mmCIF file with all atom_site columns, C-alpha atoms in Angstrom:
data_model
loop_
_atom_site.group_PDB
_atom_site.id
_atom_site.type_symbol
_atom_site.label_atom_id
_atom_site.label_alt_id
_atom_site.label_comp_id
_atom_site.label_asym_id
_atom_site.label_entity_id
_atom_site.label_seq_id
_atom_site.pdbx_PDB_ins_code
_atom_site.Cartn_x
_atom_site.Cartn_y
_atom_site.Cartn_z
_atom_site.occupancy
_atom_site.B_iso_or_equiv
_atom_site.pdbx_formal_charge
_atom_site.auth_seq_id
_atom_site.auth_comp_id
_atom_site.auth_asym_id
_atom_site.auth_atom_id
_atom_site.pdbx_PDB_model_num
ATOM 1   C CA . MET A 1 1   ? 324.075 210.745 66.308 1.00 0.00 ? 1   MET A CA 1
ATOM 2   C CA . VAL A 1 2   ? 322.272 209.501 63.178 1.00 0.00 ? 2   VAL A CA 1
ATOM 3   C CA . PRO A 1 3   ? 321.906 212.146 60.452 1.00 0.00 ? 3   PRO A CA 1
ATOM 4   C CA . ALA A 1 4   ? 318.309 213.327 59.994 1.00 0.00 ? 4   ALA A CA 1
ATOM 5   C CA . SER A 1 5   ? 318.372 212.141 56.374 1.00 0.00 ? 5   SER A CA 1
ATOM 6   C CA . LEU A 1 6   ? 318.846 208.536 57.526 1.00 0.00 ? 6   LEU A CA 1
ATOM 7   C CA . GLN A 1 7   ? 315.783 208.776 59.765 1.00 0.00 ? 7   GLN A CA 1
ATOM 8   C CA . LYS A 1 8   ? 313.376 209.603 56.926 1.00 0.00 ? 8   LYS A CA 1
ATOM 9   C CA . SER A 1 9   ? 311.077 206.726 56.113 1.00 0.00 ? 9   SER A CA 1
ATOM 10  C CA . THR A 1 10  ? 311.746 206.764 52.355 1.00 0.00 ? 10  THR A CA 1
ATOM 11  C CA . ILE A 1 11  ? 315.492 206.417 52.893 1.00 0.00 ? 11  ILE A CA 1
ATOM 12  C CA . VAL A 1 12  ? 314.987 203.714 55.509 1.00 0.00 ? 12  VAL A CA 1
ATOM 13  C CA . ARG A 1 13  ? 312.696 201.797 53.144 1.00 0.00 ? 13  ARG A CA 1
ATOM 14  C CA . PHE A 1 14  ? 315.261 202.114 50.339 1.00 0.00 ? 14  PHE A CA 1
ATOM 15  C CA . ILE A 1 15  ? 318.048 200.782 52.583 1.00 0.00 ? 15  ILE A CA 1
ATOM 16  C CA . ARG A 1 16  ? 315.879 197.871 53.764 1.00 0.00 ? 16  ARG A CA 1
ATOM 17  C CA . ARG A 1 17  ? 314.881 196.958 50.213 1.00 0.00 ? 17  ARG A CA 1
ATOM 18  C CA . ARG A 1 18  ? 318.466 197.144 48.973 1.00 0.00 ? 18  ARG A CA 1
ATOM 19  C CA . SER A 1 19  ? 319.666 195.050 51.936 1.00 0.00 ? 19  SER A CA 1
ATOM 20  C CA . LEU A 1 20  ? 316.991 192.423 51.315 1.00 0.00 ? 20  LEU A CA 1
ATOM 21  C CA . GLY A 1 21  ? 318.015 192.288 47.649 1.00 0.00 ? 21  GLY A CA 1
ATOM 22  C CA . ILE A 1 22  ? 321.657 191.684 48.561 1.00 0.00 ? 22  ILE A CA 1
ATOM 23  C CA . PHE A 1 23  ? 320.788 189.119 51.247 1.00 0.00 ? 23  PHE A CA 1
ATOM 24  C CA . GLY A 1 24  ? 318.311 187.483 48.874 1.00 0.00 ? 24  GLY A CA 1
ATOM 25  C CA . ALA A 1 25  ? 321.089 186.726 46.416 1.00 0.00 ? 25  ALA A CA 1
ATOM 26  C CA . ALA A 1 26  ? 323.635 185.590 49.006 1.00 0.00 ? 26  ALA A CA 1
ATOM 27  C CA . LEU A 1 27  ? 321.498 184.142 51.819 1.00 0.00 ? 27  LEU A CA 1
ATOM 28  C CA . PRO A 1 28  ? 317.925 183.569 50.606 1.00 0.00 ? 28  PRO A CA 1
ATOM 29  C CA . GLY A 1 29  ? 316.736 181.901 53.829 1.00 0.00 ? 29  GLY A CA 1
ATOM 30  C CA . VAL A 1 30  ? 317.939 184.796 55.987 1.00 0.00 ? 30  VAL A CA 1
ATOM 31  C CA . ALA A 1 31  ? 316.397 187.316 53.592 1.00 0.00 ? 31  ALA A CA 1
ATOM 32  C CA . ALA A 1 32  ? 313.068 185.461 53.581 1.00 0.00 ? 32  ALA A CA 1
ATOM 33  C CA . ARG A 1 33  ? 312.883 185.447 57.396 1.00 0.00 ? 33  ARG A CA 1
ATOM 34  C CA . ALA A 1 34  ? 313.802 189.144 57.549 1.00 0.00 ? 34  ALA A CA 1
ATOM 35  C CA . ALA A 1 35  ? 311.201 190.044 54.921 1.00 0.00 ? 35  ALA A CA 1
ATOM 36  C CA . GLU A 1 36  ? 308.532 188.033 56.726 1.00 0.00 ? 36  GLU A CA 1
ATOM 37  C CA . GLY A 1 37  ? 309.334 189.807 59.986 1.00 0.00 ? 37  GLY A CA 1
ATOM 38  C CA . LEU A 1 38  ? 309.077 193.209 58.330 1.00 0.00 ? 38  LEU A CA 1
ATOM 39  C CA . TRP A 1 39  ? 305.891 192.349 56.456 1.00 0.00 ? 39  TRP A CA 1
ATOM 40  C CA . PHE A 1 40  ? 303.850 191.187 59.473 1.00 0.00 ? 40  PHE A CA 1
ATOM 41  C CA . ARG A 1 41  ? 305.190 193.679 62.054 1.00 0.00 ? 41  ARG A CA 1
ATOM 42  C CA . LEU A 1 42  ? 302.648 196.246 63.224 1.00 0.00 ? 42  LEU A CA 1
ATOM 43  C CA . PRO A 1 43  ? 303.626 199.922 63.187 1.00 0.00 ? 43  PRO A CA 1
ATOM 44  C CA . PRO A 1 44  ? 304.762 201.491 66.465 1.00 0.00 ? 44  PRO A CA 1
ATOM 45  C CA . VAL A 1 45  ? 301.954 202.640 68.724 1.00 0.00 ? 45  VAL A CA 1
ATOM 46  C CA . VAL A 1 46  ? 301.911 206.435 68.832 1.00 0.00 ? 46  VAL A CA 1
ATOM 47  C CA . PRO A 1 47  ? 298.701 207.831 70.341 1.00 0.00 ? 47  PRO A CA 1
ATOM 48  C CA . ALA A 1 48  ? 297.312 210.671 68.253 1.00 0.00 ? 48  ALA A CA 1
ATOM 49  C CA . PRO A 1 49  ? 296.468 213.864 70.126 1.00 0.00 ? 49  PRO A CA 1
ATOM 50  C CA . LEU A 1 50  ? 292.736 214.267 70.637 1.00 0.00 ? 50  LEU A CA 1
ATOM 51  C CA . THR A 1 51  ? 291.244 217.408 69.157 1.00 0.00 ? 51  THR A CA 1
ATOM 52  C CA . HIS A 1 52  ? 287.868 216.897 70.834 1.00 0.00 ? 52  HIS A CA 1
ATOM 53  C CA . SER A 1 53  ? 286.348 215.092 73.789 1.00 0.00 ? 53  SER A CA 1
ATOM 54  C CA . VAL A 1 54  ? 285.828 211.411 73.105 1.00 0.00 ? 54  VAL A CA 1
ATOM 55  C CA . PRO A 1 55  ? 284.125 209.134 75.644 1.00 0.00 ? 55  PRO A CA 1
ATOM 56  C CA . THR A 1 56  ? 286.194 206.249 76.914 1.00 0.00 ? 56  THR A CA 1
ATOM 57  C CA . VAL A 1 57  ? 285.136 202.629 76.629 1.00 0.00 ? 57  VAL A CA 1
ATOM 58  C CA . ARG A 1 58  ? 284.165 202.541 80.297 1.00 0.00 ? 58  ARG A CA 1
ATOM 59  C CA . GLU A 1 59  ? 282.238 205.840 80.163 1.00 0.00 ? 59  GLU A CA 1
ATOM 60  C CA . LEU A 1 60  ? 279.912 204.256 77.609 1.00 0.00 ? 60  LEU A CA 1
ATOM 61  C CA . LEU A 1 61  ? 278.954 201.564 80.165 1.00 0.00 ? 61  LEU A CA 1
ATOM 62  C CA . GLY A 1 62  ? 279.745 198.597 77.994 1.00 0.00 ? 62  GLY A CA 1
ATOM 63  C CA . ALA A 1 63  ? 280.492 195.041 79.001 1.00 0.00 ? 63  ALA A CA 1
ATOM 64  C CA . PRO A 1 64  ? 283.938 193.563 78.390 1.00 0.00 ? 64  PRO A CA 1
ATOM 65  C CA . PHE A 1 65  ? 284.160 190.124 76.791 1.00 0.00 ? 65  PHE A CA 1
ATOM 66  C CA . GLU A 1 66  ? 286.705 187.511 75.795 1.00 0.00 ? 66  GLU A CA 1
ATOM 67  C CA . VAL A 1 67  ? 286.477 184.870 73.077 1.00 0.00 ? 67  VAL A CA 1
ATOM 68  C CA . ASP A 1 68  ? 288.839 182.035 72.251 1.00 0.00 ? 68  ASP A CA 1
ATOM 69  C CA . LEU A 1 69  ? 290.539 181.859 68.875 1.00 0.00 ? 69  LEU A CA 1
ATOM 70  C CA . ARG A 1 70  ? 292.673 178.743 68.539 1.00 0.00 ? 70  ARG A CA 1
ATOM 71  C CA . GLY A 1 71  ? 293.880 178.947 72.134 1.00 0.00 ? 71  GLY A CA 1
ATOM 72  C CA . ARG A 1 72  ? 294.419 182.715 72.080 1.00 0.00 ? 72  ARG A CA 1
ATOM 73  C CA . VAL A 1 73  ? 292.137 185.320 73.660 1.00 0.00 ? 73  VAL A CA 1
ATOM 74  C CA . VAL A 1 74  ? 290.450 188.083 71.641 1.00 0.00 ? 74  VAL A CA 1
ATOM 75  C CA . ARG A 1 75  ? 289.232 190.847 73.959 1.00 0.00 ? 75  ARG A CA 1
ATOM 76  C CA . GLY A 1 76  ? 286.568 193.450 73.311 1.00 0.00 ? 76  GLY A CA 1
ATOM 77  C CA . TRP A 1 77  ? 283.540 195.388 74.514 1.00 0.00 ? 77  TRP A CA 1
ATOM 78  C CA . SER A 1 78  ? 279.835 195.201 73.789 1.00 0.00 ? 78  SER A CA 1
ATOM 79  C CA . TRP A 1 79  ? 277.248 197.940 74.275 1.00 0.00 ? 79  TRP A CA 1
ATOM 80  C CA . GLY A 1 80  ? 273.461 198.023 74.035 1.00 0.00 ? 80  GLY A CA 1
ATOM 81  C CA . SER A 1 81  ? 271.026 195.523 72.572 1.00 0.00 ? 81  SER A CA 1
ATOM 82  C CA . GLY A 1 82  ? 269.356 195.024 69.229 1.00 0.00 ? 82  GLY A CA 1
ATOM 83  C CA . PRO A 1 83  ? 270.753 194.171 65.805 1.00 0.00 ? 83  PRO A CA 1
ATOM 84  C CA . VAL A 1 84  ? 274.545 193.828 65.975 1.00 0.00 ? 84  VAL A CA 1
ATOM 85  C CA . VAL A 1 85  ? 277.049 196.215 64.401 1.00 0.00 ? 85  VAL A CA 1
ATOM 86  C CA . TYR A 1 86  ? 280.703 195.170 64.500 1.00 0.00 ? 86  TYR A CA 1
ATOM 87  C CA . LEU A 1 87  ? 283.457 197.792 64.640 1.00 0.00 ? 87  LEU A CA 1
ATOM 88  C CA . VAL A 1 88  ? 286.785 196.612 63.200 1.00 0.00 ? 88  VAL A CA 1
ATOM 89  C CA . HIS A 1 89  ? 289.950 198.677 63.697 1.00 0.00 ? 89  HIS A CA 1
ATOM 90  C CA . GLY A 1 90  ? 292.717 198.987 61.127 1.00 0.00 ? 90  GLY A CA 1
ATOM 91  C CA . TRP A 1 91  ? 296.317 197.772 60.908 1.00 0.00 ? 91  TRP A CA 1
ATOM 92  C CA . GLY A 1 92  ? 298.137 198.503 64.159 1.00 0.00 ? 92  GLY A CA 1
ATOM 93  C CA . GLY A 1 93  ? 294.992 200.007 65.708 1.00 0.00 ? 93  GLY A CA 1
ATOM 94  C CA . ASP A 1 94  ? 292.705 198.968 68.521 1.00 0.00 ? 94  ASP A CA 1
ATOM 95  C CA . LEU A 1 95  ? 289.065 199.234 69.530 1.00 0.00 ? 95  LEU A CA 1
ATOM 96  C CA . GLU A 1 96  ? 289.641 202.593 71.247 1.00 0.00 ? 96  GLU A CA 1
ATOM 97  C CA . GLN A 1 97  ? 289.912 204.175 67.790 1.00 0.00 ? 97  GLN A CA 1
ATOM 98  C CA . MET A 1 98  ? 286.349 203.119 67.016 1.00 0.00 ? 98  MET A CA 1
ATOM 99  C CA . VAL A 1 99  ? 284.783 204.420 70.264 1.00 0.00 ? 99  VAL A CA 1
ATOM 100 C CA . PRO A 1 100 ? 283.534 207.719 68.737 1.00 0.00 ? 100 PRO A CA 1
ATOM 101 C CA . LEU A 1 101 ? 281.126 205.632 66.630 1.00 0.00 ? 101 LEU A CA 1
ATOM 102 C CA . VAL A 1 102 ? 279.552 203.806 69.585 1.00 0.00 ? 102 VAL A CA 1
ATOM 103 C CA . ALA A 1 103 ? 277.144 206.453 70.935 1.00 0.00 ? 103 ALA A CA 1
ATOM 104 C CA . PRO A 1 104 ? 275.581 207.338 67.543 1.00 0.00 ? 104 PRO A CA 1
ATOM 105 C CA . LEU A 1 105 ? 274.981 203.646 66.834 1.00 0.00 ? 105 LEU A CA 1
ATOM 106 C CA . LEU A 1 106 ? 273.471 203.077 70.294 1.00 0.00 ? 106 LEU A CA 1
ATOM 107 C CA . GLU A 1 107 ? 271.097 206.002 69.693 1.00 0.00 ? 107 GLU A CA 1
ATOM 108 C CA . ARG A 1 108 ? 269.789 204.082 66.671 1.00 0.00 ? 108 ARG A CA 1
ATOM 109 C CA . GLY A 1 109 ? 268.897 201.058 68.804 1.00 0.00 ? 109 GLY A CA 1
ATOM 110 C CA . LEU A 1 110 ? 271.817 198.868 67.770 1.00 0.00 ? 110 LEU A CA 1
ATOM 111 C CA . GLN A 1 111 ? 274.090 196.594 69.745 1.00 0.00 ? 111 GLN A CA 1
ATOM 112 C CA . VAL A 1 112 ? 277.694 197.643 69.143 1.00 0.00 ? 112 VAL A CA 1
ATOM 113 C CA . VAL A 1 113 ? 280.570 195.169 69.400 1.00 0.00 ? 113 VAL A CA 1
ATOM 114 C CA . ALA A 1 114 ? 284.215 196.232 69.097 1.00 0.00 ? 114 ALA A CA 1
ATOM 115 C CA . PHE A 1 115 ? 287.305 194.123 69.682 1.00 0.00 ? 115 PHE A CA 1
ATOM 116 C CA . ASP A 1 116 ? 291.086 194.147 69.497 1.00 0.00 ? 116 ASP A CA 1
ATOM 117 C CA . GLY A 1 117 ? 292.310 191.707 66.856 1.00 0.00 ? 117 GLY A CA 1
ATOM 118 C CA . LEU A 1 118 ? 295.024 189.263 67.879 1.00 0.00 ? 118 LEU A CA 1
ATOM 119 C CA . SER A 1 119 ? 298.366 191.057 68.437 1.00 0.00 ? 119 SER A CA 1
ATOM 120 C CA . HIS A 1 120 ? 296.482 194.369 68.706 1.00 0.00 ? 120 HIS A CA 1
ATOM 121 C CA . GLY A 1 121 ? 295.450 196.319 71.788 1.00 0.00 ? 121 GLY A CA 1
ATOM 122 C CA . ARG A 1 122 ? 294.591 194.114 74.765 1.00 0.00 ? 122 ARG A CA 1
ATOM 123 C CA . SER A 1 123 ? 294.191 190.811 72.904 1.00 0.00 ? 123 SER A CA 1
ATOM 124 C CA . ASP A 1 124 ? 296.737 188.008 73.038 1.00 0.00 ? 124 ASP A CA 1
ATOM 125 C CA . ALA A 1 125 ? 299.607 187.756 70.581 1.00 0.00 ? 125 ALA A CA 1
ATOM 126 C CA . GLY A 1 126 ? 298.698 186.014 67.348 1.00 0.00 ? 126 GLY A CA 1
ATOM 127 C CA . ALA A 1 127 ? 300.415 183.301 65.326 1.00 0.00 ? 127 ALA A CA 1
ATOM 128 C CA . HIS A 1 128 ? 303.160 185.675 64.127 1.00 0.00 ? 128 HIS A CA 1
ATOM 129 C CA . GLY A 1 129 ? 304.016 186.748 67.697 1.00 0.00 ? 129 GLY A CA 1
ATOM 130 C CA . PRO A 1 130 ? 303.450 189.973 69.616 1.00 0.00 ? 130 PRO A CA 1
ATOM 131 C CA . ARG A 1 131 ? 302.899 193.133 67.521 1.00 0.00 ? 131 ARG A CA 1
ATOM 132 C CA . SER A 1 132 ? 302.808 191.043 64.335 1.00 0.00 ? 132 SER A CA 1
ATOM 133 C CA . SER A 1 133 ? 299.679 190.064 62.419 1.00 0.00 ? 133 SER A CA 1
ATOM 134 C CA . ASP A 1 134 ? 297.967 189.991 59.030 1.00 0.00 ? 134 ASP A CA 1
ATOM 135 C CA . ALA A 1 135 ? 294.532 190.640 57.518 1.00 0.00 ? 135 ALA A CA 1
ATOM 136 C CA . VAL A 1 136 ? 293.581 186.958 57.674 1.00 0.00 ? 136 VAL A CA 1
ATOM 137 C CA . GLU A 1 137 ? 294.219 186.841 61.423 1.00 0.00 ? 137 GLU A CA 1
ATOM 138 C CA . LEU A 1 138 ? 292.222 190.039 61.955 1.00 0.00 ? 138 LEU A CA 1
ATOM 139 C CA . GLY A 1 139 ? 289.385 188.531 59.894 1.00 0.00 ? 139 GLY A CA 1
ATOM 140 C CA . ARG A 1 140 ? 289.477 185.361 61.971 1.00 0.00 ? 140 ARG A CA 1
ATOM 141 C CA . SER A 1 141 ? 289.320 187.506 65.114 1.00 0.00 ? 141 SER A CA 1
ATOM 142 C CA . LEU A 1 142 ? 286.132 189.090 63.746 1.00 0.00 ? 142 LEU A CA 1
ATOM 143 C CA . ASP A 1 143 ? 284.720 185.675 62.932 1.00 0.00 ? 143 ASP A CA 1
ATOM 144 C CA . ALA A 1 144 ? 285.391 184.412 66.480 1.00 0.00 ? 144 ALA A CA 1
ATOM 145 C CA . VAL A 1 145 ? 283.632 187.465 67.922 1.00 0.00 ? 145 VAL A CA 1
ATOM 146 C CA . ALA A 1 146 ? 280.710 187.084 65.488 1.00 0.00 ? 146 ALA A CA 1
ATOM 147 C CA . ALA A 1 147 ? 280.322 183.438 66.532 1.00 0.00 ? 147 ALA A CA 1
ATOM 148 C CA . ARG A 1 148 ? 279.540 184.725 70.019 1.00 0.00 ? 148 ARG A CA 1
ATOM 149 C CA . PHE A 1 149 ? 277.335 187.731 69.177 1.00 0.00 ? 149 PHE A CA 1
ATOM 150 C CA . GLY A 1 150 ? 275.593 186.545 66.029 1.00 0.00 ? 150 GLY A CA 1
ATOM 151 C CA . PRO A 1 151 ? 275.016 187.804 62.501 1.00 0.00 ? 151 PRO A CA 1
ATOM 152 C CA . ALA A 1 152 ? 275.802 191.408 61.674 1.00 0.00 ? 152 ALA A CA 1
ATOM 153 C CA . ARG A 1 153 ? 273.334 194.087 60.688 1.00 0.00 ? 153 ARG A CA 1
ATOM 154 C CA . ALA A 1 154 ? 276.442 196.004 59.618 1.00 0.00 ? 154 ALA A CA 1
ATOM 155 C CA . VAL A 1 155 ? 280.215 196.017 59.869 1.00 0.00 ? 155 VAL A CA 1
ATOM 156 C CA . VAL A 1 156 ? 282.039 199.330 60.169 1.00 0.00 ? 156 VAL A CA 1
ATOM 157 C CA . ALA A 1 157 ? 285.742 198.913 59.490 1.00 0.00 ? 157 ALA A CA 1
ATOM 158 C CA . HIS A 1 158 ? 288.794 201.107 59.060 1.00 0.00 ? 158 HIS A CA 1
ATOM 159 C CA . SER A 1 159 ? 291.544 200.498 56.496 1.00 0.00 ? 159 SER A CA 1
ATOM 160 C CA . MET A 1 160 ? 293.001 196.974 56.893 1.00 0.00 ? 160 MET A CA 1
ATOM 161 C CA . GLY A 1 161 ? 289.968 196.165 59.047 1.00 0.00 ? 161 GLY A CA 1
ATOM 162 C CA . ALA A 1 162 ? 287.821 196.515 55.911 1.00 0.00 ? 162 ALA A CA 1
ATOM 163 C CA . LEU A 1 163 ? 289.917 193.894 54.112 1.00 0.00 ? 163 LEU A CA 1
ATOM 164 C CA . ALA A 1 164 ? 289.744 191.633 57.172 1.00 0.00 ? 164 ALA A CA 1
ATOM 165 C CA . ALA A 1 165 ? 285.955 192.036 57.355 1.00 0.00 ? 165 ALA A CA 1
ATOM 166 C CA . LEU A 1 166 ? 285.633 191.262 53.647 1.00 0.00 ? 166 LEU A CA 1
ATOM 167 C CA . LEU A 1 167 ? 287.712 188.102 54.058 1.00 0.00 ? 167 LEU A CA 1
ATOM 168 C CA . ALA A 1 168 ? 285.622 187.012 57.054 1.00 0.00 ? 168 ALA A CA 1
ATOM 169 C CA . VAL A 1 169 ? 282.345 187.605 55.211 1.00 0.00 ? 169 VAL A CA 1
ATOM 170 C CA . LEU A 1 170 ? 283.432 185.975 51.941 1.00 0.00 ? 170 LEU A CA 1
ATOM 171 C CA . ASP A 1 171 ? 285.189 182.970 53.459 1.00 0.00 ? 171 ASP A CA 1
ATOM 172 C CA . GLY A 1 172 ? 282.877 182.521 56.434 1.00 0.00 ? 172 GLY A CA 1
ATOM 173 C CA . TRP A 1 173 ? 285.603 181.480 58.810 1.00 0.00 ? 173 TRP A CA 1
#
């Protein structure tokens, strides 16, 4: 059995950093590949316990959609009609995390569009493989969805999704 102290994230991070430093000096190519794998890997999916009733995607009577992004499929849901508001999840998240925002936006006469970025949720794996991604890829996922649904009245984003949305808006992918 592994001692509890070796399971703590700060100790694990220290060991990984030290190992990469040693490998970097002796085997730089191996260290670079290991670092890349760690950098782009999404965190494990651990559903948070719900403290209140949240409607599901299907209960909100939305329409599922798929868009192509360089031969990979980005999947999402759209609800309502009117000016478009995009919901962008964060690093390692999915559109389900944004569902509590759908009903209030619909009540304001907006069309709400949420999606799973590549390698997230129900979308295809991205360029870095399954469960691996980056902010640029999430931003490009948003851009592919926006190409289908049109200009945004607003973008509501969480954490890394905010960076991805900023990149998509500034670079106009």
